[in-house]
Each structure stands twice: as structure tokens, then as C-alpha cells.
Tab-separated table of C-alpha atoms in Angstrom:
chain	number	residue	atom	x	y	z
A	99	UNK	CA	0.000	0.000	0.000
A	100	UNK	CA	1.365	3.569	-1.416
A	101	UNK	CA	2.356	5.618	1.684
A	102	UNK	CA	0.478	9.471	0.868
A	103	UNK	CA	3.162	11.962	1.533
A	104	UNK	CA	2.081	15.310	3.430
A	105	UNK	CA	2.273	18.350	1.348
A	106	UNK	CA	0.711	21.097	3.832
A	107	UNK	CA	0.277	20.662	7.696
A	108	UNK	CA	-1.419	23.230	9.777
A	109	UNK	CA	-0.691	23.169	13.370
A	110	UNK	CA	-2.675	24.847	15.990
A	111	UNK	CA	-2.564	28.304	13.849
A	112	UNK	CA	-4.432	31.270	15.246
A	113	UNK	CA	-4.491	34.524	13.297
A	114	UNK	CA	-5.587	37.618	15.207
A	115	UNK	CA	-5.729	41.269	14.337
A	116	UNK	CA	-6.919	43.902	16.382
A	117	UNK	CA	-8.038	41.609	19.109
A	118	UNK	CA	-9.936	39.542	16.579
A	119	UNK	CA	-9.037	36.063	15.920
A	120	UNK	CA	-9.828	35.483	11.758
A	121	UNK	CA	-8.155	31.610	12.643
A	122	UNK	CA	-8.139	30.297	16.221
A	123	UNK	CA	-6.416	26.463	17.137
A	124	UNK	CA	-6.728	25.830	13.223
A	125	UNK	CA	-4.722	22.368	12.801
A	126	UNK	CA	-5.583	20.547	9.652
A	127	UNK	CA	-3.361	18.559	6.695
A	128	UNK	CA	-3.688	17.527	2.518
A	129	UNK	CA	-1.647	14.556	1.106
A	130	UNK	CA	-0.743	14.329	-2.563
A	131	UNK	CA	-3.424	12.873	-3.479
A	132	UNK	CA	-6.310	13.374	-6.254
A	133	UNK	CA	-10.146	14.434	-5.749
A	134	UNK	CA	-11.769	17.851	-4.369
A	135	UNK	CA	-12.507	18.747	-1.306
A	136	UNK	CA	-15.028	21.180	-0.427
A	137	UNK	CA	-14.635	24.010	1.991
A	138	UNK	CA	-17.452	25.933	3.831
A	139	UNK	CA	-18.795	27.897	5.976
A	140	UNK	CA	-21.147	30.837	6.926
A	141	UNK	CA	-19.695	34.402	5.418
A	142	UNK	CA	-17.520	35.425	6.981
A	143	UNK	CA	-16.561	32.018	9.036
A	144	UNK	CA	-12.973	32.074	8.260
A	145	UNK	CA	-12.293	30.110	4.636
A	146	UNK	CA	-10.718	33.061	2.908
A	147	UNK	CA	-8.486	33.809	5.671
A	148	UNK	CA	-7.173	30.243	5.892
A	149	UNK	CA	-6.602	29.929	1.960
A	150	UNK	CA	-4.786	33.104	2.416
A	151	UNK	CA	-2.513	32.038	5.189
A	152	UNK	CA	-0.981	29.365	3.203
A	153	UNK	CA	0.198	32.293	1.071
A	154	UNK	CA	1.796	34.365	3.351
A	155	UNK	CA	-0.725	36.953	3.535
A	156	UNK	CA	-1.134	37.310	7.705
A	157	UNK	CA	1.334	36.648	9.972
A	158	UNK	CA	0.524	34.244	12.043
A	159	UNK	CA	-0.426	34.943	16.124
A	160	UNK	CA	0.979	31.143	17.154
A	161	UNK	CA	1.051	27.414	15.927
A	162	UNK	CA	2.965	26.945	12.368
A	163	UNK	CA	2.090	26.211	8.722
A	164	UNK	CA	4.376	23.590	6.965
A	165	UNK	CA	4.607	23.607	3.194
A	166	UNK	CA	6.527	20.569	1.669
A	167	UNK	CA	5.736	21.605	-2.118
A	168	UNK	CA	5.863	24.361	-4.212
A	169	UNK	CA	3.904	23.044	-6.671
A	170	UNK	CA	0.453	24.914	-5.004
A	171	UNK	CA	-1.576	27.549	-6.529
A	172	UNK	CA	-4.600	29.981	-5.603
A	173	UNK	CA	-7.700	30.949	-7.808
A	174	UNK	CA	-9.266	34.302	-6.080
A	175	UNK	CA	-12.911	34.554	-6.228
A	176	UNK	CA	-12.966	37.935	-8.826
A	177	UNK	CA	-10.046	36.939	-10.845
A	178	UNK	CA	-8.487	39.998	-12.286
A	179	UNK	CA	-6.449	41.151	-15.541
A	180	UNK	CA	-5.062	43.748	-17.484
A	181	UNK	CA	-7.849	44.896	-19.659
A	182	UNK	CA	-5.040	45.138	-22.670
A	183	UNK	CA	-3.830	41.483	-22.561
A	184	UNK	CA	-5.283	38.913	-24.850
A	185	UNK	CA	-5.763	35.583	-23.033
A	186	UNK	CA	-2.797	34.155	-24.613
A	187	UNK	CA	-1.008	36.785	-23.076
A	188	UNK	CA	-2.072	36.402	-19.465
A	189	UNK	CA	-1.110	32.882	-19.411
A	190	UNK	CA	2.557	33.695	-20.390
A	191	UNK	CA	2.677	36.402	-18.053
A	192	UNK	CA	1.213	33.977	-15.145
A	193	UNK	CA	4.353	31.787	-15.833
A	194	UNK	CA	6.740	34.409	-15.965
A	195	UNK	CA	5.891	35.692	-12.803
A	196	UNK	CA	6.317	32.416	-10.993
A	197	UNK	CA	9.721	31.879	-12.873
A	198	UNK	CA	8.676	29.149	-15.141
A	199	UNK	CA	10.157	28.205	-18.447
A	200	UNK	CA	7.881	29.295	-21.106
A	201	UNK	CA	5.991	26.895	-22.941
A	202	UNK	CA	5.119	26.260	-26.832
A	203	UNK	CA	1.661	27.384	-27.980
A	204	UNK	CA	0.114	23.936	-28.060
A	205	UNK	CA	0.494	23.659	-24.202
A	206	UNK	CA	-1.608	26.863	-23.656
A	207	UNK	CA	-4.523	25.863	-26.299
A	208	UNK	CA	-4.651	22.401	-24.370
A	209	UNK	CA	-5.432	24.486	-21.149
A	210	UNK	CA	-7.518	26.656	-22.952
A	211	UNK	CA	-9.489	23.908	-24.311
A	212	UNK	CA	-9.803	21.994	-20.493
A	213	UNK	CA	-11.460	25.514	-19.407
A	214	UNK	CA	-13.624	26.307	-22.758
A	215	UNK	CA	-11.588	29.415	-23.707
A	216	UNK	CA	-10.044	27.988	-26.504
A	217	UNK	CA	-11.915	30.667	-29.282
A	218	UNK	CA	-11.111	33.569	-27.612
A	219	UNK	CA	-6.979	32.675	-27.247
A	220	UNK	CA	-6.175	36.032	-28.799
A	221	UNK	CA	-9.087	38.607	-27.440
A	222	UNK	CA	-8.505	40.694	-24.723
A	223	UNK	CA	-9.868	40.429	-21.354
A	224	UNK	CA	-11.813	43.560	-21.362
A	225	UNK	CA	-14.362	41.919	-23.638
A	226	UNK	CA	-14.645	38.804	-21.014
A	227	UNK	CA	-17.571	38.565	-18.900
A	228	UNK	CA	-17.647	37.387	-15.119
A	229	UNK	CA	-17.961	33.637	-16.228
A	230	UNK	CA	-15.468	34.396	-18.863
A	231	UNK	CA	-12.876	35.593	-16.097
A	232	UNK	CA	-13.384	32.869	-13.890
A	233	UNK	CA	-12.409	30.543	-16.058
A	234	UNK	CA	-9.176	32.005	-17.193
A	235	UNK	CA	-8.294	32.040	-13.802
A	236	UNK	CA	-8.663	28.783	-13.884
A	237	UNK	CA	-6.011	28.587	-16.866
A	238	UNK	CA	-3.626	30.975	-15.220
A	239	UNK	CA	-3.380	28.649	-11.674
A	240	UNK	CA	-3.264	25.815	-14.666
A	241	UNK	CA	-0.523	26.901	-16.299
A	242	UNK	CA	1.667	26.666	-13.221
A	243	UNK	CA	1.121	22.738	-13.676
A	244	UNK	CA	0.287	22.349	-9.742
A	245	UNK	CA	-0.265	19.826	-7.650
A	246	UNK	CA	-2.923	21.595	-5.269
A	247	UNK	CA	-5.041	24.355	-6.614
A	248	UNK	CA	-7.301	26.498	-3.760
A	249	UNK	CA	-10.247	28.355	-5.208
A	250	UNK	CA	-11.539	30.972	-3.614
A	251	UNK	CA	-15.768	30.694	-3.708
A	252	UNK	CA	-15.152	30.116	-8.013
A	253	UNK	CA	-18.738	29.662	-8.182
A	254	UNK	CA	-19.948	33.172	-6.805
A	255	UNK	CA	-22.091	35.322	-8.423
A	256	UNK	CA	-21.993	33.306	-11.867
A	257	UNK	CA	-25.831	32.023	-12.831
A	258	UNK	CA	-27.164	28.909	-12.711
A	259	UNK	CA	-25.264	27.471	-16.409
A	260	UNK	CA	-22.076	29.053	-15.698
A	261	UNK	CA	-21.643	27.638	-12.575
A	262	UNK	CA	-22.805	23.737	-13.427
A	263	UNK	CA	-19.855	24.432	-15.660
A	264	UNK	CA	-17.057	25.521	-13.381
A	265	UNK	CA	-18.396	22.886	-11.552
A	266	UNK	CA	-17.738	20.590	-14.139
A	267	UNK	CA	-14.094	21.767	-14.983
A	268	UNK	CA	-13.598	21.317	-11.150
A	269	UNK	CA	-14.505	17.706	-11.132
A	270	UNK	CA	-12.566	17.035	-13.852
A	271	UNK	CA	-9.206	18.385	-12.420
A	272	UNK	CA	-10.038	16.193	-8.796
A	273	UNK	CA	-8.954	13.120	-11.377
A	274	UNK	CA	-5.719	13.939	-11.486
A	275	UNK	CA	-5.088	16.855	-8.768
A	276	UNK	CA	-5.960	18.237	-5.442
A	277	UNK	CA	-8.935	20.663	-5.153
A	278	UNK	CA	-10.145	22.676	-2.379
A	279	UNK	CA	-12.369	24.830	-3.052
A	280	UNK	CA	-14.185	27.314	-0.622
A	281	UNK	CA	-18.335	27.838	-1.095
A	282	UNK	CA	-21.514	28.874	1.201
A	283	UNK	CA	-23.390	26.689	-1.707
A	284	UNK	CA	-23.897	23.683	-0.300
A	285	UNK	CA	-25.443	22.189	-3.452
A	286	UNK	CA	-22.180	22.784	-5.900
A	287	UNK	CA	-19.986	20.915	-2.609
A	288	UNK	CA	-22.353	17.856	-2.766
A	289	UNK	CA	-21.974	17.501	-6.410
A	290	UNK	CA	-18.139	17.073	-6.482
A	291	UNK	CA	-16.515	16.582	-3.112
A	292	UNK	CA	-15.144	13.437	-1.304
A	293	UNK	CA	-14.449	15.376	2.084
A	294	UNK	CA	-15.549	18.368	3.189
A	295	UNK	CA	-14.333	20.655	5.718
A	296	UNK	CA	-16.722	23.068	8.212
A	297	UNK	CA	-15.079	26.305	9.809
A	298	UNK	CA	-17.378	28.161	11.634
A	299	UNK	CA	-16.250	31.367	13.626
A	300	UNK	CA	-12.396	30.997	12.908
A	301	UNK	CA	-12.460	27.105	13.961
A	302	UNK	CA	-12.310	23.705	12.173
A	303	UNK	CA	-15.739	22.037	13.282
A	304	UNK	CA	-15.685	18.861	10.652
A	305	UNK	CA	-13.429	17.238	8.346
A	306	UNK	CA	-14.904	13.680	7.083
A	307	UNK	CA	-16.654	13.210	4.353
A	308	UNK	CA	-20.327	13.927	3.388
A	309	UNK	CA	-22.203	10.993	4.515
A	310	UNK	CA	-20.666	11.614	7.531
A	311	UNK	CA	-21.813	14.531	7.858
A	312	UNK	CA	-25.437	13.669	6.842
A	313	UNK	CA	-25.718	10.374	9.749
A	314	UNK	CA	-24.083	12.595	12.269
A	315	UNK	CA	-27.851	14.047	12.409
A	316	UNK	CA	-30.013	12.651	14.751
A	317	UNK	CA	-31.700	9.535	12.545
A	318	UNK	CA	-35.601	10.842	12.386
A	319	UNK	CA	-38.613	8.344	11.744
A	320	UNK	CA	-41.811	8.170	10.630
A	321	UNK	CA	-44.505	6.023	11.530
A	322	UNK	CA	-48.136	6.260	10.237
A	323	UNK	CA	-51.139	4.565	12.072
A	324	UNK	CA	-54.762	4.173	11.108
A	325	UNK	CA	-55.851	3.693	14.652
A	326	UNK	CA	-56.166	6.017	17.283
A	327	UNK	CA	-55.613	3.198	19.856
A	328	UNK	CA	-52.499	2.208	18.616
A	329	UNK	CA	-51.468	5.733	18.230
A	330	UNK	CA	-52.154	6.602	21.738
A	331	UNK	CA	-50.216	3.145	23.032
A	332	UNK	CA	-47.218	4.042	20.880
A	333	UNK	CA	-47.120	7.232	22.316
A	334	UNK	CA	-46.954	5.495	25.647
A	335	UNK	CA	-44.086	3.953	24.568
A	336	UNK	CA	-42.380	6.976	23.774
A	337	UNK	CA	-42.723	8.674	26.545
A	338	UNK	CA	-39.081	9.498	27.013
A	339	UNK	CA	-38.376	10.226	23.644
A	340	UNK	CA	-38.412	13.751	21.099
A	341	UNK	CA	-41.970	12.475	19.184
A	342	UNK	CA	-44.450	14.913	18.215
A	343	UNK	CA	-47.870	14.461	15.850
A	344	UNK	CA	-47.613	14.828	12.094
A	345	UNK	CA	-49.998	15.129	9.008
A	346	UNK	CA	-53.577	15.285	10.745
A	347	UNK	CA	-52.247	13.437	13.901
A	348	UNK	CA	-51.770	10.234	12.084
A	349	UNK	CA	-48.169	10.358	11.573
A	350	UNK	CA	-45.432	10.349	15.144
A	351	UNK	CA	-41.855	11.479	14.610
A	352	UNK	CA	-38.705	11.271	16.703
A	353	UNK	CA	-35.656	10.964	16.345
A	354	UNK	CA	-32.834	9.536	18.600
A	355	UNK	CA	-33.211	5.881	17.850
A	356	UNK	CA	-31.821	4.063	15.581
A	357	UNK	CA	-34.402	1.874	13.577
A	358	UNK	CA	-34.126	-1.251	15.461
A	359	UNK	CA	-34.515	0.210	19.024
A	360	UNK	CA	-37.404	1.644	17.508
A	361	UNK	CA	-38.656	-1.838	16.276
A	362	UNK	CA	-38.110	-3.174	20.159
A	363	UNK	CA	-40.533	-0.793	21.326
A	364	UNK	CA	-43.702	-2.098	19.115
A	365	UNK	CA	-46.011	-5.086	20.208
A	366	UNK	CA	-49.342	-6.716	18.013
A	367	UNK	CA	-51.419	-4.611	19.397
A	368	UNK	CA	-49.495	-1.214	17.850
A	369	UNK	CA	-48.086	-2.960	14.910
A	370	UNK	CA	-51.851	-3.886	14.094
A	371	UNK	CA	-52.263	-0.085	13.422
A	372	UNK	CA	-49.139	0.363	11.579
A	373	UNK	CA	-49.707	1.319	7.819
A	374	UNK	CA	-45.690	2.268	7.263
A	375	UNK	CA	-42.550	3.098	8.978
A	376	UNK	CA	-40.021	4.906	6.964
A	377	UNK	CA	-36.404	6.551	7.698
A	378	UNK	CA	-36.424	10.489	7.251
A	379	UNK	CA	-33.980	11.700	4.516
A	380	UNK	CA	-31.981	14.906	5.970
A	381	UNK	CA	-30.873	17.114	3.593
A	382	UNK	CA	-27.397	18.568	3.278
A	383	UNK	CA	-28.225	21.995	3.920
A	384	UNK	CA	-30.087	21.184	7.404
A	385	UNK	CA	-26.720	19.001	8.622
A	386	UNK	CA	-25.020	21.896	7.790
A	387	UNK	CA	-27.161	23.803	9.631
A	388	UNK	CA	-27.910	21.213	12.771
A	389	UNK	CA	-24.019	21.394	12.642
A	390	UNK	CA	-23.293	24.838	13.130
A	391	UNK	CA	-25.970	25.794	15.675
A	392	UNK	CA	-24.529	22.626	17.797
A	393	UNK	CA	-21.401	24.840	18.051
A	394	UNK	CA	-22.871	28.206	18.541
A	395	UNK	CA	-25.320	27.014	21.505
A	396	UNK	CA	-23.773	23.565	22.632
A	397	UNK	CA	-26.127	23.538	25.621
A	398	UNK	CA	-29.407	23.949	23.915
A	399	UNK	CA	-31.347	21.460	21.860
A	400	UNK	CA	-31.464	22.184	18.326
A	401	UNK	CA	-34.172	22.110	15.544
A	402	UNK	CA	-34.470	18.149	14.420
């Protein structure tokens, strides 16, 4: 079994300025390997500030950032260019800055191609629109040939067609890179990532995958009855547990059992007035939410 090597290792890392702490206790690592990881948060909950502190752009209060590669790029989330450089242009001029050799033209039209620029190689940017833009700041992080690429929110602000389509370019550089990519839509994340990360408030508050993420929830049922009697006994039963009336008073759910210590509690006489049982699907969105008010008021029951 192939042994992932550590590119980038946070360690405890708090940023603060003016009192304010942007990153507090932030510890957190990426291996080289491939796929896209999805980074969110509430505005303003810190993602920006920790893309931007692999970069050099705070200083840091405490803990340490290790980099073991130099083969990492950055996307912002309004990429900007000279309004009197073709596209061709900006993609040389990415290189040169980061002291590459320069390249021969097919290696910029294959970019250009993997981003959907590859008509408009010779106009210049001031013609491009906001999707345009996006995605030749895509090409400029491409041309660096890295092996981890953060974008900054690249979905923002574009409509509904132009962003399915930076999804898609996003998915298809997770085959053979490393992705992270920050977003408050939690519908482009699902689409694409394998792991996810939460920061809420400066902190890290989940790193696992989705599905983890959705079963960390509270597992909800529902259970329909035809007859009062057996509504009223099951009730009995559940005494003790979160169970409220649904759907004309026919339909009981609660949550905090699993299905089969739900399936303990049931004899013939409330099983008689069963007419179905069925697991409640949580969406993404509400784990997200369940998630972050656990952390903002740990001592108070939250919304099921």
C-alpha cells in the first residue's frame, strides 16, 4: 500500500488582528493525493483567511504552517487582468511571474481547451464577462502545472449554467489533482466533493466526508397509524423520547433511535395499526445547519 506523503500541515494556527481572531487552534493537513474537497462555511466564518494564510498573507499569532511543495496555486474569487492582454497573453505572463520556463503554444490551447476558452486565445480580457474571467483564472493557476489548486468561492455570483460548468471543470481536475475549493453553496460541494471541511467562527468544526456529515444528524422516523388506539399506546411507549404528531395526527416522529430500538418498542397490538414506517432523509443543507448551531449554543437542543 502507497504511503500518501504530506504536502501542507497546519498546526494549531491562530491569526488575530486587532483583538480579533480570523483563525483560532486551526490544525488541519492535505496529502498528494487526487479528488476535491469542499470548503465551507457561513460568510464570513474564516475560509478566505485560511486559503490566504498558506500564502503568506497574515502573519501568524501562534502554531505553524508547513509547506513541503511548491507546486500549489490559488484561484481568487474575482479573478483579475489587465484589460489590454489577450488571453494568450495572461497565461505567459502567469508563468513568468512564478519563474517558469515558457511553454510552446500547443500547451496553452490544451489548457484553454480543459477551461472552454479555446476561441477567444487572442481577445482581450476587457471583452470577457464574469464567467469568462473565472475561467481564465482557472487557466492561469493551470498553467503553473500544480499539484494543489485552492479556489476561492469560483462559483460566486456566476448564474445557474455558468456555474454547473465551473463545476464541471472542477470535477474534472479532482482526477488527477488536489482541489479545495471554498463555497456557502452547499449544493455545488455535494456535487463534487469526497471530504468536506466546516469552519465556523475561525475554527475547524468537521473534516470527514459527506455521509458523515449527513448520519451525524439525529436519525428521524416516521410512523403512520390508522388507529387512534395504537397511536395513543405508541405514544406510551415513547414517553421518554423527542416524538411529536404529524400530518392530521396520524403520523409520530422522533428521532434519537436508531431503527431497530425503535422496532423493540412495538407489540401486536401497535403494529396492528401500523400502515408504514419509513427513515427520514436529511438534507445537506439542514446538517449543515444542525451542525453549526450545535457549536454556537452547545447547551441547547437544536431544531431536528
Amino acid at each position: 500500500m502507497t504511503m500518501m506523503k504530506k504536502l501542507i500541515e497546519l498546526s494549531d494556527v491562530s491569526i488575530c488582528i486587532k483583538k480579533r481572531c480570523i483563525l483560532e487552534n486551526f490544525s488541519i493537513s492535505f496529502s498528494d493525493e487526487t479528488g476535491v474537497i469542499g470548503l465551507v462555511g457561513l460568510n464570513g466564518a474564516g475560509k478566505t483567511s485560511f486559503i490566504k494564510s498558506l500564502f503568506g498573507c497574515y502573519s501568524i499569532t501562534s502554531g505553524k504552517i508547513l509547506i513541503f511543495t511548491d507546486e500549489i496555486a490559488y484561484c481568487p474569487d474575482v479573478p483579475d487582468f489587465p484589460t489590454d492582454m489577450t488571453t494568450l497573453e495572461v497565461l505567459e505572463y502567469s508563468r513568468m511571474l512564478s519563474n517558469k520556463k515558457r511553454k510552446k503554444l500547443e500547451f496553452y490551447k490544451n489548457i484553454l481547451q480543459l477551461v472552454g476558452l479555446s476561441k477567444y486565445i487572442n481577445r482581450e480580457t476587457s471583452h470577457f464577462s464574469r464567467g469568462m474571467k473565472q475561467r481564465l483564472g482557472i487557466a492561469s493557476v493551470l498553467v503553473l502545472e500544480p499539484q494543489i489548486i485552492f479556489f476561492d468561492e469560483p462559483t460566486s455570483a456566476l448564474d445557474p449554467k455558468g456555474r454547473e460548468e465551473i463545476i464541471e471543470i472542477l470535477r474534472n481536475l479532482g482526477k488527477t489533482k488536489l482541489v479545495i475549493f471554498s463555497s456557502h453553496i452547499l449544493n455545488d460541494v455535494e456535487k463534487i466533493a469526497n471530504r468536506i471541511i466546516v469552519i465556523h467562527k475561525g475554527k475547524k468544526i468537521f473534516d470527514d466526508n459527506i455521509l458523515n456529515l449527513l448520519i451525524h444528524n439525529d436519525p428521524k422516523i416516521l410512523v403512520t397509524l390508522n388507529r387512534e388506539s395504537s397511536l395513543n399506546k405508541l405514544k406510551e411507549r415513547l414517553v421518554n423520547k423527542k416524538c411529536f404528531c404529524l400530518q392530521d395526527n396520524n403520523t409520530l416522529q422522533f428521532s434519537g433511535l436508531e431503527l431497530y430500538d425503535f422496532l423493540s418498542l412495538l407489540n401486536k397490538d401497535i403494529c396492528s395499526g401500523i400502515v408504514s414506517i419509513e427513515r427520514d432523509q436529511i438534507s445537506l443543507e439542514q446538517s449543515f445547519a444542525n451542525l453549526i448551531e450545535r457549536n454556537e449554543y452547545p447547551n441547547v437542543s437544536y431544531r431536528d
